[in-house]
Coordinates of C-alpha atoms and ligand atoms in Angstrom, one line a residue:
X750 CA 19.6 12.9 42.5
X751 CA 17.4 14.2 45.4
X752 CA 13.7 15.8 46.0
X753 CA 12.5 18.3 43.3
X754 CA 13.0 21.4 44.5
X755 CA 10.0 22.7 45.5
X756 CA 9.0 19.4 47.1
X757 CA 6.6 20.1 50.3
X758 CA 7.6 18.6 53.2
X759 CA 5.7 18.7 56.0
X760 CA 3.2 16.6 58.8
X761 CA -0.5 16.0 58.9
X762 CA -3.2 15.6 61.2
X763 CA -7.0 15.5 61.4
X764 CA -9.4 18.0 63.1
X765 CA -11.3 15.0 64.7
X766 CA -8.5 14.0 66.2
X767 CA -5.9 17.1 66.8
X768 CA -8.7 20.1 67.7
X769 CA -10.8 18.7 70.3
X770 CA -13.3 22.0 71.5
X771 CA -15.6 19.1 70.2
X772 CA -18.8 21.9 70.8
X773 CA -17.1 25.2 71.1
X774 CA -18.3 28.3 68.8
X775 CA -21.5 26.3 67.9
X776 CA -19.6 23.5 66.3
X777 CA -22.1 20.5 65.9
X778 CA -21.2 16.9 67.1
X779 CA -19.8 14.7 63.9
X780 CA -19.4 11.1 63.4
X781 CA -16.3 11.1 65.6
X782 CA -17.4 12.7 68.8
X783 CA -19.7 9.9 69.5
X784 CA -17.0 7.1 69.2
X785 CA -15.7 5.6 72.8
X786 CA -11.6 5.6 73.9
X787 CA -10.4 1.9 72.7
X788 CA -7.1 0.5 73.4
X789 CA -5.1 -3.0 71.8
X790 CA -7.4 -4.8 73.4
X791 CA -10.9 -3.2 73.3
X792 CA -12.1 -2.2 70.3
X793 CA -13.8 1.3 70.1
X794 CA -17.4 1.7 70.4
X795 CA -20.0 4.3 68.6
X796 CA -23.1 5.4 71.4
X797 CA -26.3 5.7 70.2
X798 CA -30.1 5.2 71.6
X799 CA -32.7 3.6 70.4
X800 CA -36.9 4.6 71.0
X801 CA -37.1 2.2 73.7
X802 CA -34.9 4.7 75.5
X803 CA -31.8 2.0 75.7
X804 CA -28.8 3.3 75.3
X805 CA -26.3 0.9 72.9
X806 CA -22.1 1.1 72.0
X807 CA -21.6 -1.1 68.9
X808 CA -18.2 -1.8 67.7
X809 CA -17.1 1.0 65.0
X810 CA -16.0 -1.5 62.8
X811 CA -18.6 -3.7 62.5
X812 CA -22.2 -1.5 63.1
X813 CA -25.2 -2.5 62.3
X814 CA -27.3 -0.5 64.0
X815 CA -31.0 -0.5 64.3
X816 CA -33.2 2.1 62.0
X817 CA -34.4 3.7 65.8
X818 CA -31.5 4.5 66.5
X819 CA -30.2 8.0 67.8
X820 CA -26.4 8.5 67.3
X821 CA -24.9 11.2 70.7
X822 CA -22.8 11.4 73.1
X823 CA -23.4 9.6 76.8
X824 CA -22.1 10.7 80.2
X825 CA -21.2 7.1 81.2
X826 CA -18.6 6.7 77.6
X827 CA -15.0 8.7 77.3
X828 CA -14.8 10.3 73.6
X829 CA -11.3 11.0 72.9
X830 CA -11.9 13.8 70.3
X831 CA -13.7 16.2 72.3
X832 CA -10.3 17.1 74.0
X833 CA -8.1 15.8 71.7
X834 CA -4.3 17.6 72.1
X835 CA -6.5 20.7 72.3
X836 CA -5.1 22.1 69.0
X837 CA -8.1 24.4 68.9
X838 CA -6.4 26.1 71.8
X839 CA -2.6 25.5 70.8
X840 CA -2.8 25.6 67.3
X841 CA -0.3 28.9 67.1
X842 CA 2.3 27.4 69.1
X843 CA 2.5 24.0 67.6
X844 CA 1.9 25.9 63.8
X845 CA 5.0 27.4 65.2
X846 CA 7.1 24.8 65.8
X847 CA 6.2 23.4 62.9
X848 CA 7.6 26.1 61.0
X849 CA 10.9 25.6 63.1
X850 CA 11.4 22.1 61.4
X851 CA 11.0 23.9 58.0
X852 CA 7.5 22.6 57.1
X853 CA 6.7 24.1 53.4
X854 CA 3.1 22.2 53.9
X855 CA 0.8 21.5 56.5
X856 CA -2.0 19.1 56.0
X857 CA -4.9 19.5 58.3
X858 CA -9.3 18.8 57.8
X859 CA -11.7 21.1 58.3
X860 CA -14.3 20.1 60.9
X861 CA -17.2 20.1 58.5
X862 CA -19.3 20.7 61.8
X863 CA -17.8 23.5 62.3
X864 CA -18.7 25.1 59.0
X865 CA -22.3 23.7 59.2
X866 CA -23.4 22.3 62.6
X867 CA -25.8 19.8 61.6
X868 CA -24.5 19.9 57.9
X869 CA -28.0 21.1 56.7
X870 CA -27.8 24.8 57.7
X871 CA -28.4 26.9 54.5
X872 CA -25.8 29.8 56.3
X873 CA -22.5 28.6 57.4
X874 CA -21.3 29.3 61.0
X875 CA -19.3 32.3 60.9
X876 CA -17.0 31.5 64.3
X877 CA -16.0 28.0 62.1
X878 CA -15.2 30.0 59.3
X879 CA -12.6 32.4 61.5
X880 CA -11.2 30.1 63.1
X881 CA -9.8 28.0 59.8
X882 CA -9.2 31.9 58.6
X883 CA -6.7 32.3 61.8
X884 CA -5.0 28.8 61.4
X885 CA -4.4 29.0 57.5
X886 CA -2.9 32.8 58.5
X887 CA -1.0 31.3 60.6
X888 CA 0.6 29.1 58.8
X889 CA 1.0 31.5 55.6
X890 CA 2.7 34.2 58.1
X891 CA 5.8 31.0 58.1
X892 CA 5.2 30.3 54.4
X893 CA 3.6 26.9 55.3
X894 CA 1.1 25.9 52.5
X895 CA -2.3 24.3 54.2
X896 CA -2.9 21.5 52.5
X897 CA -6.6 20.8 53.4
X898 CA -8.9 17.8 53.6
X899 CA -12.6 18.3 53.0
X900 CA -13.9 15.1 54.8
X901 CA -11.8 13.4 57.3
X902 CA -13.8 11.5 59.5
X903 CA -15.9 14.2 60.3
X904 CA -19.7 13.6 59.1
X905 CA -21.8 16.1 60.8
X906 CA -24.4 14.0 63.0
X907 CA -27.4 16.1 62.1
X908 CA -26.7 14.5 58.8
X909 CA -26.1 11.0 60.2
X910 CA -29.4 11.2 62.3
X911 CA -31.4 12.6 59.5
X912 CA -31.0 9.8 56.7
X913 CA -27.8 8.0 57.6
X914 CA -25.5 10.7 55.6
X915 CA -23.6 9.2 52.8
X916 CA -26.1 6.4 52.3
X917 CA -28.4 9.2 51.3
X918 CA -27.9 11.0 47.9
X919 CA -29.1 14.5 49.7
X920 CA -25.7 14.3 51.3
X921 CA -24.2 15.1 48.0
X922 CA -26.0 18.5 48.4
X923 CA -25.0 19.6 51.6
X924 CA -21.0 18.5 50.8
X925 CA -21.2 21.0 47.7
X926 CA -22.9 23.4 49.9
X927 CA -19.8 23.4 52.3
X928 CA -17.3 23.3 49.6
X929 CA -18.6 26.4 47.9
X930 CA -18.6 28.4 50.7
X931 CA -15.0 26.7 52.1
X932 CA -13.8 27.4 48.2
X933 CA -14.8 31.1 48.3
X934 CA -14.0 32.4 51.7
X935 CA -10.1 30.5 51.5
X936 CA -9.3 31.5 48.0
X937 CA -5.9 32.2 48.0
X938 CA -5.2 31.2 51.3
X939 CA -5.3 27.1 50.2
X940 CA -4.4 26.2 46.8
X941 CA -4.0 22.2 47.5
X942 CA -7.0 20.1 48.7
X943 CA -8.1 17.0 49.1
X944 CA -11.8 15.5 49.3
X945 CA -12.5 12.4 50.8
X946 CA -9.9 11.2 53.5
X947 CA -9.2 7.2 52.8
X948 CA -12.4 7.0 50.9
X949 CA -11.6 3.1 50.6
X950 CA -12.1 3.0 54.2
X951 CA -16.1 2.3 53.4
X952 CA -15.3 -1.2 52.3
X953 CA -14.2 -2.0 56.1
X954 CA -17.3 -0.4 58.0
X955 CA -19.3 2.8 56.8
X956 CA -19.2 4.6 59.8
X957 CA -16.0 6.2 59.9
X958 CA -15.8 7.5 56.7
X959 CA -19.5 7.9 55.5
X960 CA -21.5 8.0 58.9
X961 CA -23.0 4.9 57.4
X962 CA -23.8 3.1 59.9
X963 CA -23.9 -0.4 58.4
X964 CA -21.7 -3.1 56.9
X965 CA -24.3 -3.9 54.2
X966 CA -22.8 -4.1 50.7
X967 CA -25.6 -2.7 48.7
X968 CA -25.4 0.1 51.4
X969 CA -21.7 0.8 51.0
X970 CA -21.8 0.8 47.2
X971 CA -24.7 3.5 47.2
X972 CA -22.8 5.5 50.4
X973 CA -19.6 5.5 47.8
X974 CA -21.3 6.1 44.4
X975 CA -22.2 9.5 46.7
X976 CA -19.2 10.4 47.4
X977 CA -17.8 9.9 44.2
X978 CA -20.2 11.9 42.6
X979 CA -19.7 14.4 45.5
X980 CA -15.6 14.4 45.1
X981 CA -16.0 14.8 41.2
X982 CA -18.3 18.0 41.9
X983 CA -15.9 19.1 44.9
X984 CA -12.8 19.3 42.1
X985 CA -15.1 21.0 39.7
X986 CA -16.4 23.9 42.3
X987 CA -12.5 24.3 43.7
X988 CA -11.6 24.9 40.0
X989 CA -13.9 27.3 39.6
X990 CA -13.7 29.2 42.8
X991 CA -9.9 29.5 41.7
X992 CA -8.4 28.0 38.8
X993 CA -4.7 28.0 40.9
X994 CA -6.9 25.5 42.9
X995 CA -5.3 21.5 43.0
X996 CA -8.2 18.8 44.0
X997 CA -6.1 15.5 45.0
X998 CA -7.8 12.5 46.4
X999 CA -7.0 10.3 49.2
X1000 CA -6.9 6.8 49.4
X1001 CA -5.3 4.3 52.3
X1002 CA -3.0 2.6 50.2
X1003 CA -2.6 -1.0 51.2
X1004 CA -0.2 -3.0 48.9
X1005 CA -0.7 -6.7 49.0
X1006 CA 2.1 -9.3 48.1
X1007 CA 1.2 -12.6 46.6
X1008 CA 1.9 -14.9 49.7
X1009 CA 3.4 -18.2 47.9
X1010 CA 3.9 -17.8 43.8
X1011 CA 0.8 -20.4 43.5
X1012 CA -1.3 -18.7 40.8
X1013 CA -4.1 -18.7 43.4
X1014 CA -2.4 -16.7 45.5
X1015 CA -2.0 -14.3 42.6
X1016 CA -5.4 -13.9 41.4
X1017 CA -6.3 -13.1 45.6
X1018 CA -3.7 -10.7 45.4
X1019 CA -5.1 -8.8 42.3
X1020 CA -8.5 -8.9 44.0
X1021 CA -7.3 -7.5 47.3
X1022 CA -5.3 -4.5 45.3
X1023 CA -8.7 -4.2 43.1
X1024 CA -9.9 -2.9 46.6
X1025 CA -7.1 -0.3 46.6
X1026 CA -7.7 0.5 42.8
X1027 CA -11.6 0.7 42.9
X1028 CA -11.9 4.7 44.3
X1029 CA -8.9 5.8 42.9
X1030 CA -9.9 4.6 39.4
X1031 CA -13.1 6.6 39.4
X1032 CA -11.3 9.8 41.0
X1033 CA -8.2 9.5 38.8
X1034 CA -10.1 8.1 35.5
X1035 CA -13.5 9.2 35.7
X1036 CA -15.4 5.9 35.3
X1037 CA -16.5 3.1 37.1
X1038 CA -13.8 -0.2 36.3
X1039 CA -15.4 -2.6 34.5
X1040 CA -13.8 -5.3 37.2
X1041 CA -16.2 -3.2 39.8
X1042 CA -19.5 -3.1 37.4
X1043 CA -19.2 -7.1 37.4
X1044 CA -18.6 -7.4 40.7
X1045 CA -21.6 -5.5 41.4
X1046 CA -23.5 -7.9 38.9
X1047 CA -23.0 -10.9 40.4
X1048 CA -23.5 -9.5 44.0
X1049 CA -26.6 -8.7 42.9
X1050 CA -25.4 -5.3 44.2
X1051 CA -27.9 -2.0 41.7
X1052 CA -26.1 1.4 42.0
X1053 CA -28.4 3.3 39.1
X1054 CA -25.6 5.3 37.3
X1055 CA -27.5 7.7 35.3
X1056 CA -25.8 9.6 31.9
X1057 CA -25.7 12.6 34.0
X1058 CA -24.1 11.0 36.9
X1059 CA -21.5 9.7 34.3
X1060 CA -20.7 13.1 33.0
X1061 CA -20.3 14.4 36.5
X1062 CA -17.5 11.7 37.2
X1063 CA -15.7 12.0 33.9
X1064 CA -15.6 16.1 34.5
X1065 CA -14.5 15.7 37.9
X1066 CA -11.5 14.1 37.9
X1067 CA -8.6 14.7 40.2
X1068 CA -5.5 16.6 39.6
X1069 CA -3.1 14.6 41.8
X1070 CA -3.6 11.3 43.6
X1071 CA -2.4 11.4 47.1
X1072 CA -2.0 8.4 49.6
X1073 CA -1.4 6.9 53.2
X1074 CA 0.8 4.3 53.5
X1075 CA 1.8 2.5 56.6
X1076 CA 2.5 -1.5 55.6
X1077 CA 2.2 -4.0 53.9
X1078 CA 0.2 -7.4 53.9
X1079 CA 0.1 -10.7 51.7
X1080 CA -2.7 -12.1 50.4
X1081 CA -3.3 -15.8 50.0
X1082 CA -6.4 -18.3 48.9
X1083 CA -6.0 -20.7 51.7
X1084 CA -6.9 -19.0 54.9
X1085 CA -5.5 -21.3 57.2
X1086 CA -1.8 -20.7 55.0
X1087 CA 0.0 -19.0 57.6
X1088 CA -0.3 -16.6 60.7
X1089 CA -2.6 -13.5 60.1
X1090 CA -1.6 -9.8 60.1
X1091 CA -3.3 -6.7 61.1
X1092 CA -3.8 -3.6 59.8
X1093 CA -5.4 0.5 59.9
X1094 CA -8.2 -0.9 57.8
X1095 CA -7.7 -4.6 56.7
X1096 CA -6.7 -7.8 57.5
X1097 CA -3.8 -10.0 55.6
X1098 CA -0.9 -12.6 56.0
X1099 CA 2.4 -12.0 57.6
X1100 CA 5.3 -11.3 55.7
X1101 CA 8.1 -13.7 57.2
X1102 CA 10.8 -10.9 55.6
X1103 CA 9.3 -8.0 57.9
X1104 CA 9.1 -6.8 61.5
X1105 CA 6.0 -5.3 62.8
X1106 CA 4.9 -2.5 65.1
X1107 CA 3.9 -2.8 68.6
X1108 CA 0.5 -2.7 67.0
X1109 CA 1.0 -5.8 64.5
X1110 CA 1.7 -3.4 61.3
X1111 CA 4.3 -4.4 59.2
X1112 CA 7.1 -2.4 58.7
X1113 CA 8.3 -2.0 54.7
X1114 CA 9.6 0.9 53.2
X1115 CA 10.0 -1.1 49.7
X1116 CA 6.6 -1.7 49.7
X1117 CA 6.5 2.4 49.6
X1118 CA 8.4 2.8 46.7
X1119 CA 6.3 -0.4 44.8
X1120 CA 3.7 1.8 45.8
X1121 CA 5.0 4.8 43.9
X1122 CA 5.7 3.1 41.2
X1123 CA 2.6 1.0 40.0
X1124 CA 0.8 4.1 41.4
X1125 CA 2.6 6.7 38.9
X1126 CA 2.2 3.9 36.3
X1127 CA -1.4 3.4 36.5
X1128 CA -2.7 7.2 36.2
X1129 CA 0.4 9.4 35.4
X1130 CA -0.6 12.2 37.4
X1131 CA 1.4 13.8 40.3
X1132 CA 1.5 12.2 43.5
X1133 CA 1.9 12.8 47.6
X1134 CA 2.5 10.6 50.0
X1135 CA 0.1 12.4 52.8
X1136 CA 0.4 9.8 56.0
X1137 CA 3.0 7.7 56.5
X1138 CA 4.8 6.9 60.3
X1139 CA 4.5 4.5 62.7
X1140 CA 2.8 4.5 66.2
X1141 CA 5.1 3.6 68.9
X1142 CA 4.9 4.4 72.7
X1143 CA 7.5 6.8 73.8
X1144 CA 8.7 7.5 77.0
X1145 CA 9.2 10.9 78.3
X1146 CA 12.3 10.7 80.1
X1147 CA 13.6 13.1 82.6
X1148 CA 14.3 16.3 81.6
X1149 CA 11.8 16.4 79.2
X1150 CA 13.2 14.3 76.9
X1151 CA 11.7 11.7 74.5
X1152 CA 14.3 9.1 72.5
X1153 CA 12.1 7.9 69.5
X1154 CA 14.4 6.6 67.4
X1155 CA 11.9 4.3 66.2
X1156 CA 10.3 7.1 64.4
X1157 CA 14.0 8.3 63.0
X1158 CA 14.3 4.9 61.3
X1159 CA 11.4 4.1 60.6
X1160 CA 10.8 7.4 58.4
X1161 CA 14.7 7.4 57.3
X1162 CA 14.4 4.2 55.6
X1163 CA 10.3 5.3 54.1
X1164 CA 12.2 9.0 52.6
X1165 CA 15.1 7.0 51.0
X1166 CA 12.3 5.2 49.2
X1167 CA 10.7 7.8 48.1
X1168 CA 13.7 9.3 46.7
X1169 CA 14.8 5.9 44.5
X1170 CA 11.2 6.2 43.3
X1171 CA 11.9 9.5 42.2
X1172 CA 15.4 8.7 40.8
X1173 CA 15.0 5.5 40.1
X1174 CA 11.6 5.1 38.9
X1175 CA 11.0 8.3 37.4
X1176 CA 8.1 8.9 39.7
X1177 CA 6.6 12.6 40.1
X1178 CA 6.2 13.3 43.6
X1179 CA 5.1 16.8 44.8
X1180 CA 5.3 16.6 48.6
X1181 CA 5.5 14.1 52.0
X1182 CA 3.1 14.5 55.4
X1183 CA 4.3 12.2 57.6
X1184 CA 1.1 11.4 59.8
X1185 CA 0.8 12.8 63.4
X1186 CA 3.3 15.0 62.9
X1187 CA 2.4 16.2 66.5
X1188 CA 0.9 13.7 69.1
X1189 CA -2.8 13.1 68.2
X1190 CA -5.7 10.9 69.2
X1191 CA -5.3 6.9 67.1
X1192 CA -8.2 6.9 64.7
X1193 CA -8.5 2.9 65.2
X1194 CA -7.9 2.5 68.6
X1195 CA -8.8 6.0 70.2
X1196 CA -5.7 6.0 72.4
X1197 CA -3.6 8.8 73.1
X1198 CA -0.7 6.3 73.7
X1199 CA 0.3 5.6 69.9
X1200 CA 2.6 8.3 69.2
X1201 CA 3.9 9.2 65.7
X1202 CA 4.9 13.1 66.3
X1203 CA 7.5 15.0 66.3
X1204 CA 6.6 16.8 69.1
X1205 CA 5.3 15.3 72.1
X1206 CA 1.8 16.6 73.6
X1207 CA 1.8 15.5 77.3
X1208 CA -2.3 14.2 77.5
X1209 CA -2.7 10.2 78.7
X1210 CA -5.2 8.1 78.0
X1211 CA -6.7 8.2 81.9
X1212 CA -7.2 11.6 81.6
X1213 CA -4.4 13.3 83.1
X1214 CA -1.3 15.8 81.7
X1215 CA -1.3 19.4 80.7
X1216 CA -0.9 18.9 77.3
X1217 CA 2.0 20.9 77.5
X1218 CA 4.4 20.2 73.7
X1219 CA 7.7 19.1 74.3
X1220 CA 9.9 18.2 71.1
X1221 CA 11.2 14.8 70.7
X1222 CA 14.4 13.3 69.0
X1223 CA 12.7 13.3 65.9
X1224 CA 12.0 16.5 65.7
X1225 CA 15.5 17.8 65.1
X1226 CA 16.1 15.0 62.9
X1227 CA 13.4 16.0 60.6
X1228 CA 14.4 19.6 61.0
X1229 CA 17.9 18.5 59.4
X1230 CA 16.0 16.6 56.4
X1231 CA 13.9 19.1 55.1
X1232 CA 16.6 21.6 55.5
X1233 CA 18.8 19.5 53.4
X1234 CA 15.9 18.6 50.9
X1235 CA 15.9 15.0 52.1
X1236 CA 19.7 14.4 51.3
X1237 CA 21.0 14.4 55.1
X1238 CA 19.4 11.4 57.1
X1239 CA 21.4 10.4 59.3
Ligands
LIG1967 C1 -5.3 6.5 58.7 C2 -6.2 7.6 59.0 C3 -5.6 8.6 60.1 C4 -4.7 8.0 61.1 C5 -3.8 6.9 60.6 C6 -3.1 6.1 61.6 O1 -6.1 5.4 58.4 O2 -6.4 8.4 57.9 O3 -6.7 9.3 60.6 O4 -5.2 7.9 62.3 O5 -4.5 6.0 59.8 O6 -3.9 5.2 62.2 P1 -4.1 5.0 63.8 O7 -4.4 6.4 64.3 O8 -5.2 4.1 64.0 O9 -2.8 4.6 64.3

């Protein structure tokens, strides 16, 4: 009983919303640095002008905007990732506590506007390139292994303003351009990557994801048959820049329950987890489902898969599958069955077993190990659970002290089951990231307020604090798991 032994614990964030230093060292703006501070109640907006010299904010979510328009960044609109938590300035100090909870992993992006400013440079930008140098040293100096998304949210805008990024297939290009020269200069420095962050995350609004910015279906298919074809090529250049390399995917894991046993409820339920399945059978299997092809057909939906395109995607797939995975939902045929849930991506039923977050997300650690399990079963290949945690608002107390024992239990009762999944189930699982492993900016809401770290970082939505780190509870907690190898949770 217990993890494997060289199972990688550890945390993750995301440059967009950890670095900040949005334009320092001749990084170039990407999708996220021109999306507006949201909250609960306002949803978050991306900024752009149009050539009547109006300037718009659309809601992320749902943009449709105009083919004038000019995506940037607007004095009158507050971008949360420009600052951040300033890891581009602290990233030693919190690399370093970090390794004082034991992390054998760290999962982080790389800005891809760092690397290439407007993602069509033909030279990559040196300063980018030393700065990812310094932080994967840094974290090899403790023995921490990076573990390192390609694409996270981070689309440069020069590609976005250009021809609408992933909806273009001249994207595909410029992605293989950055991996090659990411591939070469970190050889032997990262050995575990991951392409596309939550590549399902097109299906609920192209912008975050693809710097699409449209909700059209015939646009997201094409948008996503590009970066398919650019993750299959991604695993195939990371192989050959150094075979030690292992190319995982990424996909935001949303299991749905059948809400009633009423065999409409379970055919709803299959289609909502086809939604889940869709990416992650093309990464993991190499083809397009058949469910998918059909679907297309009857949407009227044309996505031109030539022979060569085919080979690309049966040559590239993945090596491991790797997930996030918050909550659950239920699905149901009759919308008016029972109250609605929310979600980090999609919408549901509530679950009258479980309890929800302060943001509406259910809370089920079953669901995780159900996860595990029809996930191992499915593809057979090695897994990693790399976001998991819950956003909660935590108080810092006098004396610098922050009691988030929502976070203990909530990731207590997620690690137990993992470990019956393991035990149990029989599931290979190589490592864990709980998200936000350090305070970070909320990719759905932009606040700073929805805390899932470890470590505190003292930054408040209006603007003010120091950003000075101060451990919470947790954080000696989860120093005690990973020294134990996940057997002491209390
Ligand atoms: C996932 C994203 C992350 C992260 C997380 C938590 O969908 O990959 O970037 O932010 O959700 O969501 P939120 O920040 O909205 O609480």
């Amino acid at each position: 009983m217990g993890f494997p032994k060289d199972f990688l614990w550890g945390g993750a964030v995301a440059a967009n919303q950890y670095e900040g230093g949005w334009d320092a060292d001749g990084k170039g703006p990407s999708a996220a640095d021109v999306v507006t501070r949201g909250s609960r109640q306002t949803p978050r907006y991306v900024t752009y002008q149009t050539s009547d010299g109006q300037i718009h904010a659309d809601e992320m979510f749902t943009l449709n905007a105009p083919k004038d328009a000019v995506f940037g960044v607007f004095e009158e609109y507050d971008y949360p990732s420009h600052e951040a938590v300033d890891g581009y300035h602290h990233f030693k100090e919190d690399i370093a506590l970090f390794a004082e909870m034991g992390f054998k992993t760290y999962r982080i992006s790389i800005n891809w506007a760092r690397i290439f400013p407007t993602g069509m440079e033909e030279e990559p930008n040196e300063a980018g390139l030393r700065f990812y140098d310094e932080l994967f040293d840094e974290c090899l100096k403790y023995g921490i292994k990076p573990l390192v998304t390609l694409s996270h949210y981070e689309t440069p805008l020069g590609l976005i303003n250009a021809w609408n990024a992933w909806e273009d297939a001249r994207t595909i290009e410029c992605f293989e351009r950055y991996v090659k020269v990411v591939g070469e200069r970190y050889k032997g420095k990262v050995e575990y990557w991951l392409t596309f962050n939550e590549i399902n995350t097109l299906d609920h609004g192209g912008w975050m994801g693809a710097g699409v910015p449209s909700t059209d279906p015939q646009t997201i298919a094409m948008a996503g048959k590009h970066q398919l074809l650019a993750s299959a090529k991604a695993v195939k250049i990371l192989h050959e820049a150094d075979p030690n390399n292992k190319v995982g995917n990424m996909i935001g894991f949303m299991v749905y329950y059948p809400l009633t046993c009423n065999p409409d409820d379970i055919m709803e339920c299959w289609k909502e987890m086809n939604m889940n399945w869709f990416y992650c059978d093309v990464q993991a299997r190499g083809y397009y489902p058949r469910y998918k092809l059909k679907e297309y057909e009857r949407e009227g939906i044309e996505i031109h898969l030539t022979q060569e395109e085919k080979e690309v995607l049966k040559k590239g797939t993945v090596d491991f599958i790797s997930f996030s995975y918050y909550m659950t939902n239920c699905a149901a045929k009759q919308s008016d069955a029972a109250e609605t849930s929310i979600g980090n991506m999609s919408m549901g039923f509530k679950n009258p077993y479980l309890k929800a977050s302060d943001w509406g997300w259910q809370i089920d650690p079953t669901g995780l190990r159900y996860a595990l399990d029809i996930m191992y079963d499915r593809y057979q290949k090695p897994l990693m659970v790399v976001e998991n945690g819950v956003g909660t608002q935590d108080i810092l107390e006098e004396g610098k002290v922050v009691h988030d024992l929502a976070h203990i239990e909530y990731l207590r009762d997620h690690i137990k089951a993992m470990d019956e999944a393991i035990n149990i189930d029989g599931v290979e699982l190589w490592g864990y990231t709980p998200w936000g492993c350090i305070d970070l900016v909320s990719a759905s809401t932009g606040e700073m307020h929805k805390r899932y770290g470890f470590i505190y970082v003292d930054y408040q939505d209006d603007g003010t604090g120091e950003g000075e780190r101060i451990k919470k509870d947790s954080f000696d907690w989860y120093k005690k798991v990973i020294a134990s190898n996940g057997k002491n949770l209390d």
